[in-house]
Coordinates of C-alpha atoms in Angstrom, one line a residue:
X1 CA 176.3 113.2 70.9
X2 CA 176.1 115.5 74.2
X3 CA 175.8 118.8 73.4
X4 CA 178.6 121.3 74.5
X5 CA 181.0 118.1 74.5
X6 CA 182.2 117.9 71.2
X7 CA 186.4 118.4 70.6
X8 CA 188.2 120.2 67.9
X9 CA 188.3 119.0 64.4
X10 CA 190.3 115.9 63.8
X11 CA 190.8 115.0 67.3
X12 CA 189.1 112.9 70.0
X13 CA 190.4 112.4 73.3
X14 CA 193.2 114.3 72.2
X15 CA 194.7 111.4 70.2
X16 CA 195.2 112.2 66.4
X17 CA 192.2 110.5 63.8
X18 CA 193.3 108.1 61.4
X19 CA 191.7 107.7 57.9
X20 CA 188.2 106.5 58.3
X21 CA 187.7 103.3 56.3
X22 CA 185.0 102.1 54.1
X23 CA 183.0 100.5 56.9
X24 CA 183.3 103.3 59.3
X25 CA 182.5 106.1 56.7
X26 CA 179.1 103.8 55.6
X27 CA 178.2 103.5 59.6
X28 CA 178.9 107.1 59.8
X29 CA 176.4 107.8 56.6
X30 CA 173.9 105.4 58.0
X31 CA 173.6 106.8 61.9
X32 CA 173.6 110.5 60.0
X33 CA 170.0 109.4 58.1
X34 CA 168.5 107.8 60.9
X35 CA 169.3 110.9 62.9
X36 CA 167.4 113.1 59.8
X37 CA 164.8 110.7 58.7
X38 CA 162.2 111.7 61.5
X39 CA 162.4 115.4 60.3
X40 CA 160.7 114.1 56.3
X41 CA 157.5 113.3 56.6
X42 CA 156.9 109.9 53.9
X43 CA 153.7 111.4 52.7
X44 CA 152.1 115.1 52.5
X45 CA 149.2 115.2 54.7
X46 CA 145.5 115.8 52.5
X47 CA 142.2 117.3 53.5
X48 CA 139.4 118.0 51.5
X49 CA 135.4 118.7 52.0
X50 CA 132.7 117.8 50.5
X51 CA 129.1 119.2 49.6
X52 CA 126.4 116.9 50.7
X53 CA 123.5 119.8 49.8
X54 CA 122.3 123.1 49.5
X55 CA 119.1 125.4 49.3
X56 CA 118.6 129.0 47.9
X57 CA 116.7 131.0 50.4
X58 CA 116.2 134.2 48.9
X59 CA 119.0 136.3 50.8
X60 CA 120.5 133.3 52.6
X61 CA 122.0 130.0 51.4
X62 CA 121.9 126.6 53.3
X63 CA 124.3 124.4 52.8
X64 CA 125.4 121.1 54.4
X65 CA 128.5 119.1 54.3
X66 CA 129.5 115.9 54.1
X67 CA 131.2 115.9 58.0
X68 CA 127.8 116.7 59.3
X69 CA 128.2 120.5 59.5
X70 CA 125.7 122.4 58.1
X71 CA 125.8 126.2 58.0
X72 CA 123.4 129.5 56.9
X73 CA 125.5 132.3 54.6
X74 CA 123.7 135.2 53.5
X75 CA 124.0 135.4 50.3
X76 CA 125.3 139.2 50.4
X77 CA 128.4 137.7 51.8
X78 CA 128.5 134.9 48.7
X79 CA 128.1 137.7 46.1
X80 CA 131.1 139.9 47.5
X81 CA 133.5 137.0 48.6
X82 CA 133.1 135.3 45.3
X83 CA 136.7 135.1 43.9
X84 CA 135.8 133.7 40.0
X85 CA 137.7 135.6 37.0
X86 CA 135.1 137.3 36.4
X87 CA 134.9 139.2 39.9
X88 CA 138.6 138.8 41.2
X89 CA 141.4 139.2 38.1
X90 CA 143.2 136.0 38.1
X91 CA 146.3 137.8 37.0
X92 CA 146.9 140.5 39.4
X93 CA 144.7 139.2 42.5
X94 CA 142.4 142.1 42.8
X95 CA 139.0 143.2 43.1
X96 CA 137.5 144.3 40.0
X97 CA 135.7 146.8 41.1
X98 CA 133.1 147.5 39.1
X99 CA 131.5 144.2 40.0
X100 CA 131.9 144.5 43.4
X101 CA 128.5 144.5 44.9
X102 CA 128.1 148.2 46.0
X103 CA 126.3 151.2 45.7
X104 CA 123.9 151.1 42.7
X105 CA 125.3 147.9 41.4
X106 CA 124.0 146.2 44.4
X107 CA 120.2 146.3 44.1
X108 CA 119.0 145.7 48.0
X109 CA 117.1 142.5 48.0
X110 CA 120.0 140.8 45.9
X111 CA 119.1 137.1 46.4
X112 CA 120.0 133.6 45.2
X113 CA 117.9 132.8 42.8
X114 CA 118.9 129.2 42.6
X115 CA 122.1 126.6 43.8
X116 CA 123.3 123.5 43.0
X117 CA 126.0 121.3 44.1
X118 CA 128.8 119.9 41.1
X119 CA 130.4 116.6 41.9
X120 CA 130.0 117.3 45.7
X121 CA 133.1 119.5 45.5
X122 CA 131.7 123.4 44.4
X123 CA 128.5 125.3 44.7
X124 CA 127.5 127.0 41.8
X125 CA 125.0 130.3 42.4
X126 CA 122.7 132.4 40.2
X127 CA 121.7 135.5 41.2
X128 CA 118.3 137.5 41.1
X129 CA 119.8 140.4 39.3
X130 CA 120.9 138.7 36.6
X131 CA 124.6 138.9 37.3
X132 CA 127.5 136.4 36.4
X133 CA 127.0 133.2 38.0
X134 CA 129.2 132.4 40.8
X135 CA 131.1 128.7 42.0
X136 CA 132.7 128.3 45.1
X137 CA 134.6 125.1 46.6
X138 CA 134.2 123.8 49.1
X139 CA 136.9 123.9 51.2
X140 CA 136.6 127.3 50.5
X141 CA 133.3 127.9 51.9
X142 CA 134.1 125.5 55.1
X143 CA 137.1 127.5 55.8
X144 CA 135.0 130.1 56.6
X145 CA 131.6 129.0 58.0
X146 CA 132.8 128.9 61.5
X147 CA 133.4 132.8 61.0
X148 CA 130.9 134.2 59.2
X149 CA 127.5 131.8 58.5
X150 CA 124.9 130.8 61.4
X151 CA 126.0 126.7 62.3
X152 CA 122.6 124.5 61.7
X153 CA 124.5 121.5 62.7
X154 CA 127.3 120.7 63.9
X155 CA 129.9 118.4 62.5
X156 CA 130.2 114.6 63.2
X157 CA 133.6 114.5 62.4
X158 CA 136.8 116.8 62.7
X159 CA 137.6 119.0 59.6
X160 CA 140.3 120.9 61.0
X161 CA 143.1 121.0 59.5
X162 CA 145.6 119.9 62.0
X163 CA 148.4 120.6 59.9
X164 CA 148.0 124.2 60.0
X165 CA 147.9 125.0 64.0
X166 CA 151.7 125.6 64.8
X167 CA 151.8 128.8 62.0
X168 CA 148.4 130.3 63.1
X169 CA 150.3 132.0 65.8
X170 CA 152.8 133.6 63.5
X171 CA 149.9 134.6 60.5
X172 CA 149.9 138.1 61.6
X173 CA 146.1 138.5 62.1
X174 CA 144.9 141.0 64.8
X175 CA 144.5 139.3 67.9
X176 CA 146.4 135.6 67.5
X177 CA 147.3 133.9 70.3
X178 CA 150.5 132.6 71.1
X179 CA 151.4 129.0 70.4
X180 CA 150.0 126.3 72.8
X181 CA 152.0 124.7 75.3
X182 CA 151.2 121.0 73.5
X183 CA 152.9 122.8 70.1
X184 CA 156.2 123.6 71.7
X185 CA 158.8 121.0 73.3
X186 CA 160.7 123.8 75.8
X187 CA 164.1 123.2 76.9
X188 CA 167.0 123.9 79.9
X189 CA 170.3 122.6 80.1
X190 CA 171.0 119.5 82.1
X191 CA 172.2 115.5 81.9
X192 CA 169.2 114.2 79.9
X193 CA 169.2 116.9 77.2
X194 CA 168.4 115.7 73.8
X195 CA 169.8 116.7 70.3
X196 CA 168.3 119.6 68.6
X197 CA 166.6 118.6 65.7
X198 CA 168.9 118.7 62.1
X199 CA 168.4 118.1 58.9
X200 CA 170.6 117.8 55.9
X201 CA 170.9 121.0 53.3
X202 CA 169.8 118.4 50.6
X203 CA 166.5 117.2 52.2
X204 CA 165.6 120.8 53.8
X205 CA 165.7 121.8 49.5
X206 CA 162.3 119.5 49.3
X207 CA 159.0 120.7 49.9
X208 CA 157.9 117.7 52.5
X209 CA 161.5 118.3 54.4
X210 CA 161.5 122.3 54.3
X211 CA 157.4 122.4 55.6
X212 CA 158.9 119.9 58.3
X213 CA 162.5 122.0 58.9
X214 CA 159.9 125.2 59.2
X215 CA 157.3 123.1 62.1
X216 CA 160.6 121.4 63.9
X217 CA 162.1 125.3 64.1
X218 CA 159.0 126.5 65.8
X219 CA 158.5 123.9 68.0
X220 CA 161.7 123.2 69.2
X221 CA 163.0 126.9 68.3
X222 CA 166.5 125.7 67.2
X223 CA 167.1 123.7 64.2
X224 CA 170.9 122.8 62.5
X225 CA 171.2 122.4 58.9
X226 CA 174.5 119.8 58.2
X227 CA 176.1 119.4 55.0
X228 CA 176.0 123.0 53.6
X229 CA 178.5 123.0 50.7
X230 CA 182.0 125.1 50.5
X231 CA 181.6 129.2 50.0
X232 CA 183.4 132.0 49.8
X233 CA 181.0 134.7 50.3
X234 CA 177.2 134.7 51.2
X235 CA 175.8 133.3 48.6
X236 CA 175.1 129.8 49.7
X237 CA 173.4 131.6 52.9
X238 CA 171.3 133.8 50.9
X239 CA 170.5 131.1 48.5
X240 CA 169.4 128.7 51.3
X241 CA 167.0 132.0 52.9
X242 CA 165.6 132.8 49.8
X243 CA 164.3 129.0 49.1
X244 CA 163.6 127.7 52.1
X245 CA 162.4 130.4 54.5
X246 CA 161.0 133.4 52.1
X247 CA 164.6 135.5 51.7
X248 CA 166.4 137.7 54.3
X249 CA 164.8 140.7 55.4
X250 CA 167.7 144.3 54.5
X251 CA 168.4 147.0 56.6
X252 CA 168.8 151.1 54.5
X253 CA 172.1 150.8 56.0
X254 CA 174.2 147.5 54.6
X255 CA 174.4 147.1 51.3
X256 CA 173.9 143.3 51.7
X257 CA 171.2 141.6 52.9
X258 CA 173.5 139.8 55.6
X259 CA 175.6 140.6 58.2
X260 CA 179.2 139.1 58.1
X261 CA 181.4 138.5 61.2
X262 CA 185.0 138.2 61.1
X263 CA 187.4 138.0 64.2
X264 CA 189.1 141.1 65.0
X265 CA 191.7 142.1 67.4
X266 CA 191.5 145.0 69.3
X267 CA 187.6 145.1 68.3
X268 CA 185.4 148.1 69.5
X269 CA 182.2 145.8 69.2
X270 CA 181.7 142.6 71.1
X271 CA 180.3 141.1 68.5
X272 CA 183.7 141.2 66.6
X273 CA 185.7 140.5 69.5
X274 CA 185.4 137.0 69.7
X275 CA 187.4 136.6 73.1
X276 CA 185.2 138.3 74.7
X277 CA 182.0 136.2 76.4
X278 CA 178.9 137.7 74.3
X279 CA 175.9 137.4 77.0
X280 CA 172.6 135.7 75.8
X281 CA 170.3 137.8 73.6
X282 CA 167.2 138.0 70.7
X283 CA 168.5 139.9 67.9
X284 CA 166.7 143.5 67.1
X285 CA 167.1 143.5 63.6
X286 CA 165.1 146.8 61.9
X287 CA 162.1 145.7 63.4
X288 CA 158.8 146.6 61.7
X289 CA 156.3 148.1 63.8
X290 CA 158.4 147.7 66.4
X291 CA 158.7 143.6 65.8
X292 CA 162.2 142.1 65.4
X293 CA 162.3 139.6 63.1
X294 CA 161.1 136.3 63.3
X295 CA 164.2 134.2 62.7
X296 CA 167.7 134.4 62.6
X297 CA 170.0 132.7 60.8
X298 CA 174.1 132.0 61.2
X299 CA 176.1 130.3 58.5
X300 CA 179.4 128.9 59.8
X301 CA 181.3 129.9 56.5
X302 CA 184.8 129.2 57.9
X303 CA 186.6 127.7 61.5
X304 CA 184.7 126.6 64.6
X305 CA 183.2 127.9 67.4
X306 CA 180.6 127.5 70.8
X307 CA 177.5 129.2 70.8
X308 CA 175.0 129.7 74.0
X309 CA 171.4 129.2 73.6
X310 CA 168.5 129.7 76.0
X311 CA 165.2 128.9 75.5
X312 CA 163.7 132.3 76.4
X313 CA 160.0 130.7 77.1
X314 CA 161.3 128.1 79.3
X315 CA 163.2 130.3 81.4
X316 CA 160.1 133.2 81.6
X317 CA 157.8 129.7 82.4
X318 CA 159.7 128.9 85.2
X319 CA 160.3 132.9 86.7
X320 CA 156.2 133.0 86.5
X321 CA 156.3 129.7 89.1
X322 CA 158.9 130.9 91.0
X323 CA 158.2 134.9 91.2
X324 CA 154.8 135.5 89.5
X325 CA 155.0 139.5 90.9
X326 CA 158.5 139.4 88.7
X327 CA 157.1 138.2 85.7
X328 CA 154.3 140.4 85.7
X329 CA 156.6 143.3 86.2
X330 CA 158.8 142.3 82.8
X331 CA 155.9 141.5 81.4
X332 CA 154.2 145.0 81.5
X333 CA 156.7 147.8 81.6
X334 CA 159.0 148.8 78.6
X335 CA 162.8 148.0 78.5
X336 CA 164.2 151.0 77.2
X337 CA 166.5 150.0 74.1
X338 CA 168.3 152.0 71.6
X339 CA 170.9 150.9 68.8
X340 CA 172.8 152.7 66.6
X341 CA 173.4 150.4 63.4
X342 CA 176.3 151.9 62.0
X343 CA 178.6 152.8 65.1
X344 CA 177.6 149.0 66.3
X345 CA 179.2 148.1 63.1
X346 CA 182.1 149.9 63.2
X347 CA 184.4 146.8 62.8
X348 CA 182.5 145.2 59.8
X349 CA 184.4 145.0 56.5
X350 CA 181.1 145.6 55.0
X351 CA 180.1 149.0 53.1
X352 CA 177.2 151.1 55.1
X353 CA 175.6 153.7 52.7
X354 CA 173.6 155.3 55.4
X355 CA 172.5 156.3 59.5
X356 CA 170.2 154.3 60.9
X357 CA 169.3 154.7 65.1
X358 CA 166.3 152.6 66.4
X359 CA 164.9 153.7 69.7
X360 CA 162.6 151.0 70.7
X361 CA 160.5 150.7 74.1
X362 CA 158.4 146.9 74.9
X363 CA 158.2 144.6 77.3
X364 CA 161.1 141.6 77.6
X365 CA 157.9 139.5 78.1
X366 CA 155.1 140.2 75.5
X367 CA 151.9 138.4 75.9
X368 CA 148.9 137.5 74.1
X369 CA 145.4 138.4 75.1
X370 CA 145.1 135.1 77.3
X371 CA 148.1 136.4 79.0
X372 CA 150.3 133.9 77.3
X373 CA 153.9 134.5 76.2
X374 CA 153.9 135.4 72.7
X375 CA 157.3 136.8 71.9
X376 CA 160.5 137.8 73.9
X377 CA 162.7 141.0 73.4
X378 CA 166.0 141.5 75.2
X379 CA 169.2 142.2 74.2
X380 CA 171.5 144.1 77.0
X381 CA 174.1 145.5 75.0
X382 CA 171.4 148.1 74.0
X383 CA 169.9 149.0 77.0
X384 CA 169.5 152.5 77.4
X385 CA 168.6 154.4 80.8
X386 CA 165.7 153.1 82.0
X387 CA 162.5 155.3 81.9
X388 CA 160.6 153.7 84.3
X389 CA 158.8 155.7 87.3
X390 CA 160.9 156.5 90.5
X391 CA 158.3 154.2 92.4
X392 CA 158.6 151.5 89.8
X393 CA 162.1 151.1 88.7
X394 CA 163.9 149.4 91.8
X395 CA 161.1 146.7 91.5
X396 CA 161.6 146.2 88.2
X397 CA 165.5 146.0 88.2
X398 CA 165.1 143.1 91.1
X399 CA 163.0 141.0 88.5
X400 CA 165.3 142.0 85.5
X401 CA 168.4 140.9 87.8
X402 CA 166.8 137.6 88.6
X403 CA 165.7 136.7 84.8
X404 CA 169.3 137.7 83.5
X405 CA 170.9 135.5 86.3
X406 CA 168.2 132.5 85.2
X407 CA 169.1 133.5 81.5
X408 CA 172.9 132.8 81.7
X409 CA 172.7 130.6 84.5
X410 CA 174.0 127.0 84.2
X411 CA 170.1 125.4 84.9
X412 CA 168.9 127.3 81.3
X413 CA 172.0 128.4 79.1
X414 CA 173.3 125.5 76.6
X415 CA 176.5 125.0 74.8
X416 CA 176.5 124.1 70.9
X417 CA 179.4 123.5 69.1
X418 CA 179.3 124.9 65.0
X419 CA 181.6 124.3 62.4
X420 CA 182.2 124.9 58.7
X421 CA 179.6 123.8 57.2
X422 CA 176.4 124.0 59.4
X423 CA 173.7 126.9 59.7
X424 CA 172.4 127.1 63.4
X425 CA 168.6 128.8 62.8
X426 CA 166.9 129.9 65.6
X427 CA 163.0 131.3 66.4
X428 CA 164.0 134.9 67.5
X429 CA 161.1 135.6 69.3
X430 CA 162.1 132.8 71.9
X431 CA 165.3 131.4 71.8
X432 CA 168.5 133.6 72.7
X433 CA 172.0 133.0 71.7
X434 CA 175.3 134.1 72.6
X435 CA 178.9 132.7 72.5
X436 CA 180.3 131.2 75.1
X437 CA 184.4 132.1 76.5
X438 CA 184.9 128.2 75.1
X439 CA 187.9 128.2 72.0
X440 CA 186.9 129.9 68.8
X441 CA 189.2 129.1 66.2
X442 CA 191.1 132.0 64.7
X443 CA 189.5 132.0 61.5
X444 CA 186.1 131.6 62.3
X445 CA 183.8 133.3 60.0
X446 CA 180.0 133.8 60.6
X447 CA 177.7 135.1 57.7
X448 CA 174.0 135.6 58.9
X449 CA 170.9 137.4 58.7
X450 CA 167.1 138.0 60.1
X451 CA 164.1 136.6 58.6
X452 CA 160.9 138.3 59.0
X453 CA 157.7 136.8 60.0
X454 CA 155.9 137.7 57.2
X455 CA 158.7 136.1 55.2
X456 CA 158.3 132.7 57.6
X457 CA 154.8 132.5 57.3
X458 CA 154.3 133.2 53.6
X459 CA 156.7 130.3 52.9
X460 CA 155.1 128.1 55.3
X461 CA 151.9 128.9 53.3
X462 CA 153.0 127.8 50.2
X463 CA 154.6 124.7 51.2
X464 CA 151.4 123.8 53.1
X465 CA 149.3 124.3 49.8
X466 CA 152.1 122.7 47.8
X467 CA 152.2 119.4 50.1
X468 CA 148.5 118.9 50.6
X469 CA 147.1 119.6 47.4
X470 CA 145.0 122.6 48.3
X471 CA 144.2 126.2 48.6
X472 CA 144.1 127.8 52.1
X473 CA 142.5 130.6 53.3
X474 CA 142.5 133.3 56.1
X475 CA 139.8 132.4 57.7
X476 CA 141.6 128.8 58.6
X477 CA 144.3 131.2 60.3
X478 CA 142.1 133.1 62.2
X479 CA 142.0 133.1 65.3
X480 CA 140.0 130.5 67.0

């Protein structure tokens, strides 16, 4: 199928369909789980570590592994990173603090008196002070030797847990880089464009296909769910955000957690006046810290319709090559934005309990410290007057006018055609949508909502523990 080329419901060609038969509806069910097989993985991917020895060294520990790595901890660190029951409660996840090694319950040459290893998988610890022993794993204590131990050797073979790379980007430690070039397939319109990746509703619901939905949406920052069943209201949207990507993030102002979108003539807002072209944009959301939400998601409840995507890193890519003094200009001064969520929703049949105005400032192009694009913000509808310097504004403006004519233009901008029955889900932070001045059928109704990175990347957590087998830790998402 060629995107942007699909025709209206029951027609083709503009001839009438006739009753599928047996053979064509089994052809039809076949080509539909070829197309979603390569999104489920047929196993969960494992990695484990083992123990090949360790040595007490008074206020230090040795230990070496069984990839070749071998690595010094002090000891100190052991004692106060130890999570056992008896330092950490297992049931609330906290520090027990009076076992915490501080103050006067820290004597200062605290030592290991002795280790030893248990079935090459934990290191058990007794202390000089007499204290609770401690037992670490060791995945545990490899995930964090590269941060915090002195290396003695270095490993022989890779340990890294491959598995995890695409999310570090979105963990929301100080400092992380934006995602490699080699973890994202970037996209522009033309005659060789491939299918965005989809998935059934049924197989996303499974751990192995909703860790591989979650990887396919931020590499390819558009993914379509098919075969969403019948509703009436939000609930199958809310449902499907709550199990699969960590649950909608809500706004003071809505009672509901998701936006609804019905056409509406003689609509104040754009958004409700589906007649009118709505240009390309990253929805604001109530961004936290000034960071809109990670993900956005649009159920087609009712009717048909076109949307417009652009991938927003493949179009900043190719400004940088073409206009490198433009780039740099979007890229370091603020766009002045400012929304007002209830006079924006003015034609919603929704209830709004409350004022809410956002007044944000940040660059379109936001970049890591490697100077790599990390995130994109633009949305012109609430653009405010620009407070940019009298000998810096008319500089800017020439780049903004030349990335808004490569946003919409015909070499970036893509047509995708939703029905009843699909969820378009789209990265936020790179991928801008629109709709396009293509037909929208009268009763097409849109339910949707944002979904905040710390939503995304807690759910990605769990299903990467739940598929592999084991615990992870920060230090595997630090940056590195």
């Amino acid at each position: 199928m060629h995107l942007g080329s699909e025709q209206a419901p029951g027609t083709r060609g503009g001839r009438s369909q006739s009753r599928p038969t047996l053979e064509m509806a089994l052809s039809n069910l076949k080509t539909m789980r070829s197309r979603l097989a390569p999104l489920i993985p047929s196993t969960a991917s494992r990695f484990t570590c083992s123990l090949l020895s360790a040595e007490a060294r008074g206020q230090n520990v040795d230990v070496s592994f069984r990839d070749g790595s071998a690595f010094r901890f002090h000891s100190l660190w052991l004692r106060d990173a130890c999570r056992d029951p008896f330092y950490v409660s297992a049931a609330a996840g906290e520090k027990i603090l009076s076992r915490t090694p501080l103050g006067a319950r820290c004597p200062a040459d605290l030592a290991a008196k002795s280790v030893k290893t248990e079935d090459d998988s934990h290191l058990r610890v007794e202390w000089s002070d007499g204290s609770n022993e401690s037992l670490f794993s060791a995945n545990f204590l490899r995930a964090y030797a590269d941060e915090v131990a002195k290396p003695l050797a270095a490993p022989t073979a890779s340990t890294a847990a491959d598995d995890i790379a695409w999310i570090k980007p979105y963990s929301g430690v100080p400092g992380a880089l934006a995602p490699a070039d080699e973890m994202m397939d970037l996209w522009a319109n033309g005659p060789d464009n491939k299918e965005f990746p989809r998935i059934s509703r049924a197989d996303v619901a499974k751990p192995e296909g909703n860790l591989s939905f979650l990887k396919e949406l931020m590499r390819h920052g558009v993914v379509i769910v098919d075969e969403v069943p019948d509703a009436e209201d939000s609930s199958v949207l809310l449902e499907f955000a709550k199990s699969c990507m960590g649950g909608l993030q809500k706004d003071p102002a809505r009672e509901e957690a998701n936006w609804k979108i019905v056409k509406k003539d003689g609509a104040a807002s754009i958004s409700y006046n589906q007649d009118m072209r709505l240009n390309q944009h990253t929805d604001q959301s109530i961004p936290g810290h000034g960071i809109p939400a990670l993900v956005l998601i649009v159920h087609y409840m009712k009717g048909y319709g076109v949307n417009t995507l652009t991938d927003g890193f493949a179009c900043a890519k190719a400004l940088r090559e073409r206009d490198p003094e433009a780039f740099e200009l979007l890229a370091t001064y603020g766009n002045d934005q400012e929304r007002d969520f209830i006079r924006s929703r003015v034609d919603a049949d929704q209830n709004h309990n409350q004022s809410l105005l956002i007044s944000t400032k940040a660059p379109i192009l936001q970049l890591d410290s490697h100077g790599n694009l990390t995130r994109l913000q633009y949305n012109e509808v609430f653009r405010t007057p620009s407070t940019l310097p009298y000998d810096v504004f008319t500089k800017w403006y020439a780049a903004y006018r030349k990335f808004v004519d490569m946003v919409h233009s015909p070499e970036f901008e893509r047509c995708v055609r939703m029905e009843k029955n699909q969820i378009l889900v789209m990265q936020n932070w790179r991928v801008m949508h629109g709709r396009g001045n293509a037909a929208q059928s009268p009763d097409r109704t849109l339910v949707g909502g944002t979904v905040t990175r710390e939503a995304v990347y807690s759910r990605a957590r769990q299903l990467l523990e739940e598929t592999s087998g084991r615990e992870l830790f920060g230090a595997e998402l630090l940056v590195a």
